[in-house]
Tab-separated table of C-alpha atoms in Angstrom:
chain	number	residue	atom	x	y	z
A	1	UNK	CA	0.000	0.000	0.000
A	2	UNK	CA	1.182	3.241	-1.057
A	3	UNK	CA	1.688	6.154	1.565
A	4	UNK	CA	-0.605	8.129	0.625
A	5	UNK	CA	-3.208	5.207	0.431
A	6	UNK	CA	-1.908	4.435	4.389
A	7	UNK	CA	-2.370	8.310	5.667
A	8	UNK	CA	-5.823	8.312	3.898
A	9	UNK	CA	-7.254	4.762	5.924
A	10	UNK	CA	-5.350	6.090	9.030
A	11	UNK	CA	-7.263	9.174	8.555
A	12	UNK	CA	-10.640	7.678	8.150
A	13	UNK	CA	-10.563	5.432	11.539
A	14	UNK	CA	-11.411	7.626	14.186
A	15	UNK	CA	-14.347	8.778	12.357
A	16	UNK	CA	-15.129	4.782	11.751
A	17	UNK	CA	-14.740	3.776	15.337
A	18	UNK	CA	-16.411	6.877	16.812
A	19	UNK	CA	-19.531	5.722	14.378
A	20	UNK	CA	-19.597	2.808	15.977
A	21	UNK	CA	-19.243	3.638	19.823
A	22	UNK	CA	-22.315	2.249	22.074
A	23	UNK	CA	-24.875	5.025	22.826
A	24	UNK	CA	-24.069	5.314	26.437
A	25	UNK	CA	-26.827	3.660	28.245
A	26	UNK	CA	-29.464	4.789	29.522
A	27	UNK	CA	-29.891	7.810	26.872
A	28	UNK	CA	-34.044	7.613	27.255
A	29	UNK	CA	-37.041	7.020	29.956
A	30	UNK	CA	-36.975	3.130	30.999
A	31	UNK	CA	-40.006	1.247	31.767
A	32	UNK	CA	-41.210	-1.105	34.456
A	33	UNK	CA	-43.422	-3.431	33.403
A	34	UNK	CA	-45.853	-4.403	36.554
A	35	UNK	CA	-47.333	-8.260	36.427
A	36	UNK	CA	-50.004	-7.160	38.780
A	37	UNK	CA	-53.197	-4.481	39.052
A	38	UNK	CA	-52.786	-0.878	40.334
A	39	UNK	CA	-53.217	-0.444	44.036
A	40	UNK	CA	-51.635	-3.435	45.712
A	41	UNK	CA	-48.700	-3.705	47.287
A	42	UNK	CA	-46.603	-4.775	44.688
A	43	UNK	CA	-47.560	-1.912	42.370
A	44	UNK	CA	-46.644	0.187	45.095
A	45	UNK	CA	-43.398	-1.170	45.936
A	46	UNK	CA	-42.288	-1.086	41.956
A	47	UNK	CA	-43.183	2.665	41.533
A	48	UNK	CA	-41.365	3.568	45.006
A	49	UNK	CA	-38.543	1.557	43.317
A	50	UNK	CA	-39.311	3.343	39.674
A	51	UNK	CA	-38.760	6.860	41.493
A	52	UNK	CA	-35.345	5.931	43.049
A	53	UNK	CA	-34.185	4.849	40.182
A	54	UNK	CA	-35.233	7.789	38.024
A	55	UNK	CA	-33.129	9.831	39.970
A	56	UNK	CA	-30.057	7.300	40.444
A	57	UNK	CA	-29.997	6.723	36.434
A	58	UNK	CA	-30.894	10.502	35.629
A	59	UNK	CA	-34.009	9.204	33.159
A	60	UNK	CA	-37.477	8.767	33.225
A	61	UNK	CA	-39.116	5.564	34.742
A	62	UNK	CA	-42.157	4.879	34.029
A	63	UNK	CA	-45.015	2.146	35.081
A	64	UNK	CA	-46.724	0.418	33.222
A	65	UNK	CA	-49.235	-2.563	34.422
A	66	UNK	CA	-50.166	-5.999	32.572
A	67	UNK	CA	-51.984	-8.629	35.538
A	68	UNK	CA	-52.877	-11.417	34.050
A	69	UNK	CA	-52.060	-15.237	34.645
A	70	UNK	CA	-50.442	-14.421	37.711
A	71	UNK	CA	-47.726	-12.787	36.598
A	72	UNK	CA	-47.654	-14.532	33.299
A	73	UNK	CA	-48.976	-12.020	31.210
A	74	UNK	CA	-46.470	-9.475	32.374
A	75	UNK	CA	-43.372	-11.627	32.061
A	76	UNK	CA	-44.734	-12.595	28.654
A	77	UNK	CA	-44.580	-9.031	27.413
A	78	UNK	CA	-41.249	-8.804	29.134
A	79	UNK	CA	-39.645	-11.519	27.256
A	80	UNK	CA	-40.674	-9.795	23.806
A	81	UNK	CA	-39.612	-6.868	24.868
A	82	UNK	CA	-36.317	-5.515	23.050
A	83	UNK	CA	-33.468	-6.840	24.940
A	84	UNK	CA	-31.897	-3.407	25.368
A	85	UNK	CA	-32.334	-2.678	28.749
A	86	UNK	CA	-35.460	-0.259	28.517
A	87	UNK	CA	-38.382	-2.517	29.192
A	88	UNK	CA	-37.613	-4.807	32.618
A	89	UNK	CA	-40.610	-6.209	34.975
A	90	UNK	CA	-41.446	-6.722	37.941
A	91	UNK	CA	-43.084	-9.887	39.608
A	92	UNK	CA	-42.906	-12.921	41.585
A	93	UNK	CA	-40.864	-15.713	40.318
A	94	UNK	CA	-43.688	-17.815	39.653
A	95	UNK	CA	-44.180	-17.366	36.166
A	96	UNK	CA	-40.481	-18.640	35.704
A	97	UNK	CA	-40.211	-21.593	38.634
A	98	UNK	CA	-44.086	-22.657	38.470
A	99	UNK	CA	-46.475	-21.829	35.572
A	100	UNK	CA	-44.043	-23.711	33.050
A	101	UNK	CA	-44.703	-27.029	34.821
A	102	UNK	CA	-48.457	-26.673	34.226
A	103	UNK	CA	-48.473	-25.785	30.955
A	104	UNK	CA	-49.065	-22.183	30.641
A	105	UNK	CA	-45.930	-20.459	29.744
A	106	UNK	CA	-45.492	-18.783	25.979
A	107	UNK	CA	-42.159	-18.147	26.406
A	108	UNK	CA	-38.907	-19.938	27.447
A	109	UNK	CA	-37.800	-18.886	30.571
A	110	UNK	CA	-34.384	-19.798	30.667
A	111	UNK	CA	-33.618	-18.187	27.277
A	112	UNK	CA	-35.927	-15.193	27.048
A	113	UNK	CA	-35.484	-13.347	30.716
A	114	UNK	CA	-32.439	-12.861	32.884
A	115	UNK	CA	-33.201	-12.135	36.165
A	116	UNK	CA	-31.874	-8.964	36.906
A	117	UNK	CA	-32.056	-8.786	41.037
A	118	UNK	CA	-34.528	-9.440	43.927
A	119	UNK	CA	-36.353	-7.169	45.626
A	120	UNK	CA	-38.177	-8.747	48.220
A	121	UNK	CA	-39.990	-12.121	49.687
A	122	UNK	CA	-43.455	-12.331	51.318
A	123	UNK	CA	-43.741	-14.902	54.538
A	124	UNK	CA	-46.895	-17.406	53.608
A	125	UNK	CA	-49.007	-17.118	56.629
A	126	UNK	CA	-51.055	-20.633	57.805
A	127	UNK	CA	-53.914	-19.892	59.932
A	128	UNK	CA	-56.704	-21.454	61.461
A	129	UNK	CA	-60.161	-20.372	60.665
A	130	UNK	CA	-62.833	-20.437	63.284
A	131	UNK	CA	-64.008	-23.906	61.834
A	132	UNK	CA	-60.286	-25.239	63.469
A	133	UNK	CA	-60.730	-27.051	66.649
A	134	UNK	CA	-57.134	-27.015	68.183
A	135	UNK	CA	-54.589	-24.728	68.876
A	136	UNK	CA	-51.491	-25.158	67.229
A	137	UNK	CA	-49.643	-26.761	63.910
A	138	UNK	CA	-49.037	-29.965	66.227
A	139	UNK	CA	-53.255	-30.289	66.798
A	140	UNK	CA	-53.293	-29.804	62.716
A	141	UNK	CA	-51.168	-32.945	62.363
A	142	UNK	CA	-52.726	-34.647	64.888
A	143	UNK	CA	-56.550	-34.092	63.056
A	144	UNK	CA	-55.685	-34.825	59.887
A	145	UNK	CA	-54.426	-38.000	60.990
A	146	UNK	CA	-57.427	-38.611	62.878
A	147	UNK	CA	-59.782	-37.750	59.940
A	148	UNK	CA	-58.562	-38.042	56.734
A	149	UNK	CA	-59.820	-36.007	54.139
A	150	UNK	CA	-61.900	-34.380	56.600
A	151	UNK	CA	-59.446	-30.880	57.556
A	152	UNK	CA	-60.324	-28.281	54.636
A	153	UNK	CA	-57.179	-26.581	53.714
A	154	UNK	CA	-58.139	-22.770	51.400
A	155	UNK	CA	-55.466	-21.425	49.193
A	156	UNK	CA	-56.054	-18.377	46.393
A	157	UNK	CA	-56.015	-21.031	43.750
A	158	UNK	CA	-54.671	-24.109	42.156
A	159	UNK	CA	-50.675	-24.471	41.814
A	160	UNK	CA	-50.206	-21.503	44.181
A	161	UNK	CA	-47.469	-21.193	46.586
A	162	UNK	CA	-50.253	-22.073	49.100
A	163	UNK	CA	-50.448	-24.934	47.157
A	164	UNK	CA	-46.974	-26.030	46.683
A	165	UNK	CA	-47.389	-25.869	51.132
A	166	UNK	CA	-49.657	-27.772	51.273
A	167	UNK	CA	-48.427	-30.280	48.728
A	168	UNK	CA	-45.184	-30.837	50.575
A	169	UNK	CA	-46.801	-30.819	53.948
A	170	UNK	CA	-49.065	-33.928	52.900
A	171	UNK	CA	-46.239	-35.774	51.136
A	172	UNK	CA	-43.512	-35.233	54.139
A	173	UNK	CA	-46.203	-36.060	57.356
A	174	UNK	CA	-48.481	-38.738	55.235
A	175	UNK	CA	-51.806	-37.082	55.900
A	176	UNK	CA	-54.714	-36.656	53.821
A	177	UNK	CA	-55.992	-32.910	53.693
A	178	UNK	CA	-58.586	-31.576	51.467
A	179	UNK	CA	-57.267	-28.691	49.016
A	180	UNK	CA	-60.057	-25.801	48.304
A	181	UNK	CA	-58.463	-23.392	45.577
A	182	UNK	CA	-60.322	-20.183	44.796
A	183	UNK	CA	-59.648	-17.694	42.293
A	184	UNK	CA	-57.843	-15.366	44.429
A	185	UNK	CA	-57.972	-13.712	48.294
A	186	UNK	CA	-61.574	-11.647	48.272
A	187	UNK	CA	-63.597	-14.779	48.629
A	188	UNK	CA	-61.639	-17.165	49.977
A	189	UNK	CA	-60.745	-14.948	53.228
A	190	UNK	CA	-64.517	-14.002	53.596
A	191	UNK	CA	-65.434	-18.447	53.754
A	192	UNK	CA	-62.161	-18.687	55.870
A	193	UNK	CA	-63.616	-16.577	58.199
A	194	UNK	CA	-67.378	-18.214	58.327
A	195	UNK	CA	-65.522	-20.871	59.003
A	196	UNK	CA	-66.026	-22.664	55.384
A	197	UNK	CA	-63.092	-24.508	55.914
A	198	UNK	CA	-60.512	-25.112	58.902
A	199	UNK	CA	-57.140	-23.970	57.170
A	200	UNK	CA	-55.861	-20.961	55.513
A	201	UNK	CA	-52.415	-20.396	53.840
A	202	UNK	CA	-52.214	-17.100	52.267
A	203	UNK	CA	-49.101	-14.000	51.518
A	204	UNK	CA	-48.590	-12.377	55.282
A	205	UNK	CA	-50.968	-8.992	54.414
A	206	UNK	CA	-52.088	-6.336	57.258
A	207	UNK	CA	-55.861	-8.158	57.375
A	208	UNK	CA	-54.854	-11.666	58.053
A	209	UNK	CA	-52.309	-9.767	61.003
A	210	UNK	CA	-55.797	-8.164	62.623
A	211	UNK	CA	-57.261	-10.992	62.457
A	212	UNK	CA	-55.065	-13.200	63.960
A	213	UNK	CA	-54.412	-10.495	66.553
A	214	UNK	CA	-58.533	-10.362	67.104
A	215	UNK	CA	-58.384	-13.555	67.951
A	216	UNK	CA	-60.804	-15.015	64.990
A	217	UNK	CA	-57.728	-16.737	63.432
A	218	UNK	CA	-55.167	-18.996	64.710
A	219	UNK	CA	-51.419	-18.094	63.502
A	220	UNK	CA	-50.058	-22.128	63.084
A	221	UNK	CA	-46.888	-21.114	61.687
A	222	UNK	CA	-45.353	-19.264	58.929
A	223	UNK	CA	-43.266	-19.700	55.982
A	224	UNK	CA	-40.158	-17.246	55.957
A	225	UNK	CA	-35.928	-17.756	56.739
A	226	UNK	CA	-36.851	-16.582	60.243
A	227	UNK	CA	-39.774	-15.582	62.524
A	228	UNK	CA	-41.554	-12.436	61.275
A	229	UNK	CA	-41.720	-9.498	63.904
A	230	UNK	CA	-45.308	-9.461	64.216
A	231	UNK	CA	-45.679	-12.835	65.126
A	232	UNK	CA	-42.580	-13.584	66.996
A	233	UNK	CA	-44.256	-16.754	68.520
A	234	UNK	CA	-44.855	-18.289	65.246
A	235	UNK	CA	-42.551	-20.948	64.634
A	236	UNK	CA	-41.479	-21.077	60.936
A	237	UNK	CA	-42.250	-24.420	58.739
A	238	UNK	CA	-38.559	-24.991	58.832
A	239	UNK	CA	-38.489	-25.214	62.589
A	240	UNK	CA	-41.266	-27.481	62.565
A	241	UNK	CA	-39.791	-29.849	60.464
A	242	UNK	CA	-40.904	-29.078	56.981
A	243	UNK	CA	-37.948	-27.387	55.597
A	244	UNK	CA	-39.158	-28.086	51.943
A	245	UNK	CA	-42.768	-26.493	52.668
A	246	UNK	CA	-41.119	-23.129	54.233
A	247	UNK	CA	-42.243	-21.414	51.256
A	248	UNK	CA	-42.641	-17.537	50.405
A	249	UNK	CA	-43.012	-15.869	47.794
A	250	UNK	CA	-40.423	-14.257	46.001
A	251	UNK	CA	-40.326	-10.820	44.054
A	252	UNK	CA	-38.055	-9.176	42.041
A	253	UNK	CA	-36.955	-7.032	38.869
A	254	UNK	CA	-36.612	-9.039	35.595
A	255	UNK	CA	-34.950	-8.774	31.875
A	256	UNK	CA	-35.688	-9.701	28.115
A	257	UNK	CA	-33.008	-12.307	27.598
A	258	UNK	CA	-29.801	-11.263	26.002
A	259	UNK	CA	-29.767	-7.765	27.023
A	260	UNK	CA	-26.220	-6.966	27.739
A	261	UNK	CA	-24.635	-7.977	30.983
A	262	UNK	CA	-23.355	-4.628	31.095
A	263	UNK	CA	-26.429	-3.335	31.422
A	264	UNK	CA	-27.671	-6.221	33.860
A	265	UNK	CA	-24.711	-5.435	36.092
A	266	UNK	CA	-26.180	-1.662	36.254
A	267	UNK	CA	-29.575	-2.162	36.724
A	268	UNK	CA	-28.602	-4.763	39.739
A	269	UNK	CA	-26.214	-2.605	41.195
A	270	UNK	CA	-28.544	0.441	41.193
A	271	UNK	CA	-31.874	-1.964	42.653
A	272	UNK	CA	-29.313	-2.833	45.567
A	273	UNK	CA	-28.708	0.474	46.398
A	274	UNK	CA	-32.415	1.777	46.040
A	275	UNK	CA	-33.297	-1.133	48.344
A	276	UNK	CA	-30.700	0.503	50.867
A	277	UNK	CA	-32.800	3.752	50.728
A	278	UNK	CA	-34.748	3.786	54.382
A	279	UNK	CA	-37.929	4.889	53.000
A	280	UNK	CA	-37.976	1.784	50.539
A	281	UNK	CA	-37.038	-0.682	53.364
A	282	UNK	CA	-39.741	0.839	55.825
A	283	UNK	CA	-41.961	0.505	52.915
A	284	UNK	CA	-41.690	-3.104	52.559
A	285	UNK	CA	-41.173	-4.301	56.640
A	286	UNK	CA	-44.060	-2.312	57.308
A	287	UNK	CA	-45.823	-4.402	55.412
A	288	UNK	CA	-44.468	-7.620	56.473
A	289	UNK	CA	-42.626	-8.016	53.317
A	290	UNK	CA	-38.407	-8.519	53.817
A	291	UNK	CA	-36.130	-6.300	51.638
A	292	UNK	CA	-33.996	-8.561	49.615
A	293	UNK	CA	-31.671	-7.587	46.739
A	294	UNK	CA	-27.988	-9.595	46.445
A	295	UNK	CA	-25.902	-10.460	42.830
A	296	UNK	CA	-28.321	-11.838	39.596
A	297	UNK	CA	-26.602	-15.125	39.774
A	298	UNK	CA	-27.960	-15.503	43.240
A	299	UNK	CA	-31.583	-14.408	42.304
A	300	UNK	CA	-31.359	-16.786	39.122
A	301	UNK	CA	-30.011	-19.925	41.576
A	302	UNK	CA	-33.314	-19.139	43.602
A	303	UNK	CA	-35.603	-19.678	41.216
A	304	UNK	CA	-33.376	-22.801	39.800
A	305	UNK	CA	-34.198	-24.418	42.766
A	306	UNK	CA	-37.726	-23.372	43.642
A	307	UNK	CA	-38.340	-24.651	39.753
A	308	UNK	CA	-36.888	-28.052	40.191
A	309	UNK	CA	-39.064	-28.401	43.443
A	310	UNK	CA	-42.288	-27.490	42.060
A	311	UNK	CA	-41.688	-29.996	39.380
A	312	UNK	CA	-41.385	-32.527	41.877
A	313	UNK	CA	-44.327	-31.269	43.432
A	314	UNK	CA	-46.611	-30.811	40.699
A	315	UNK	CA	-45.724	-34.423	39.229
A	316	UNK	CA	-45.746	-36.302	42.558
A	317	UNK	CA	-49.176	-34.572	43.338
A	318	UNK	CA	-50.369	-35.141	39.763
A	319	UNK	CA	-51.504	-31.112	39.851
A	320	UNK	CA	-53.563	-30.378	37.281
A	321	UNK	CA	-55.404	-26.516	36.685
A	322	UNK	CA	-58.822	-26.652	36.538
């Protein structure tokens, strides 16, 4: 090559790699999409978390709700989502580590959403209604034993982490309990208070606290890492023996697959330190919910293993949805 031919390409490079630099990232508004309705608590907790990071990224984030298939709908439209780090969700991990072993899954969860980090993990809450006759998780045991198929155990539906207690209650103690699934908490707290049935496992939520504190339900035990501070008393599942049915459920913020791990690294880092932030954390304990947050490989091990056990579950039990 000539030298004039050499000073003209040297010429023309930094123009050619400058036209090819990354658009720093972000350079627009983000958005959250929420798996759930306005007004609960997990809408509330994701547009806390959308403010803090609007001002930690120095962009707009905006909300944006799709409820539907608990959770599934949501995750759905996050996995078609451009993998460029502006669309991410929020939800439980259900729609990744359950709803694909029944069936009702359109995308592929291990290749179309990285989990990004977790945000936080609601205690499961068993109860006794006002139809229970004893007093504590040992009397439970000791009734369904005596009459099988006779204790009525109410969960907000079929293949619910409710459920998935349940399930691994019956299989690790050998007793016969009667599953009622509804179609969510309105109606099935109204029957568990008449009494329509003697059990209740549902998310720990302010109204099941006042009514265990009124004294109209039993608190049997709870599923969490530790004993929750309202009900310090409470054994956890784990302590009673039932390590594989100390269940909660587990939220956090969510991917398309293939965005870039640059980009994954940022968004975790900055949901760690908006979970730091005091008014997030009172946010969530006041609620009985348990700030979580920790590296994307952690989160995604999580749900790895919650996935292979509700497999096991759902096969074992031969759970089918109605």
């Amino acid at each position: 090559m000539k030298r004039r031919e050499i000073l003209v390409t040297l010429a023309g490079l930094p123009f050619a790699a400058g036209a090819q630099q990354p658009q720093p990232w972000p350079a627009r508004p983000l958005r959250i999409i929420v798996a759930y309705p306005t007004g609960g608590l997990s809408d509330g907790v994701a547009r806390a978390l959308a403010e803090k990071l609007s001002v930690q990224l120095g962009v707009p984030v905006v909300v944006e709700n799709r409820a539907g298939a608990g959770g599934g709908v949501g995750m759905e439209a996050v996995a078609k989502a451009a993998p460029d780090g502006y669309t991410v969700g929020f939800s439980a991990i259900s729609p990744l580590a359950l709803n694909p072993h029944l069936g009702r899954t359109n995308f592929d969860p291990a290749k179309d959403i990285a989990p990004v980090a977790s945000v936080m993990y609601t205690p499961v809450l068993v109860v006794g209604t006002p139809a229970f006759e004893g007093k504590s998780f040992a009397d439970l045991l000791a009734l369904a034993r005596a009459r099988p198929g006779q204790i009525r155990w109410g969960t907000s539906g079929q293949a619910t982490v409710g459920h998935m207690v349940l399930e691994q209650l019956k299989a690790v103690a050998g007793v016969d309990i009667t599953h009622i699934p509804y179609k969510g908490g309105g109606q099935q707290l109204n029957d568990a208070l008449s009494g329509q049935f003697e059990i209740l496992s549902t998310n720990v939520a302010g109204t099941q606290l006042q009514q265990v504190k009124s004294g109209k339900f039993k608190a049997l035990a709870v599923g969490a890492p530790g004993r929750i501070e309202a009900l310090p008393d409470v054994p956890t599942l784990a302590e009673l023996g039932f390590a594989l049915a100390n269940l909660v459920s587990l939220f956090g913020i969510f991917a398309p697959g293939r965005t870039p791990e640059a980009v994954l690294s940022r968004l975790n880092a900055e949901i760690n330190k908006a979970l730091q932030l005091a008014d997030i954390r009172n946010r969530l304990i006041a609620a009985e919910n348990v700030p979580a947050g920790g590296s994307s490989a952690e989160f995604a091990r999580q749900i790895a293993v919650e996935s292979n056990n509700n497999a096991r579950i759902i096969k074992a039990a031969n759970i089918r949805l109605e």
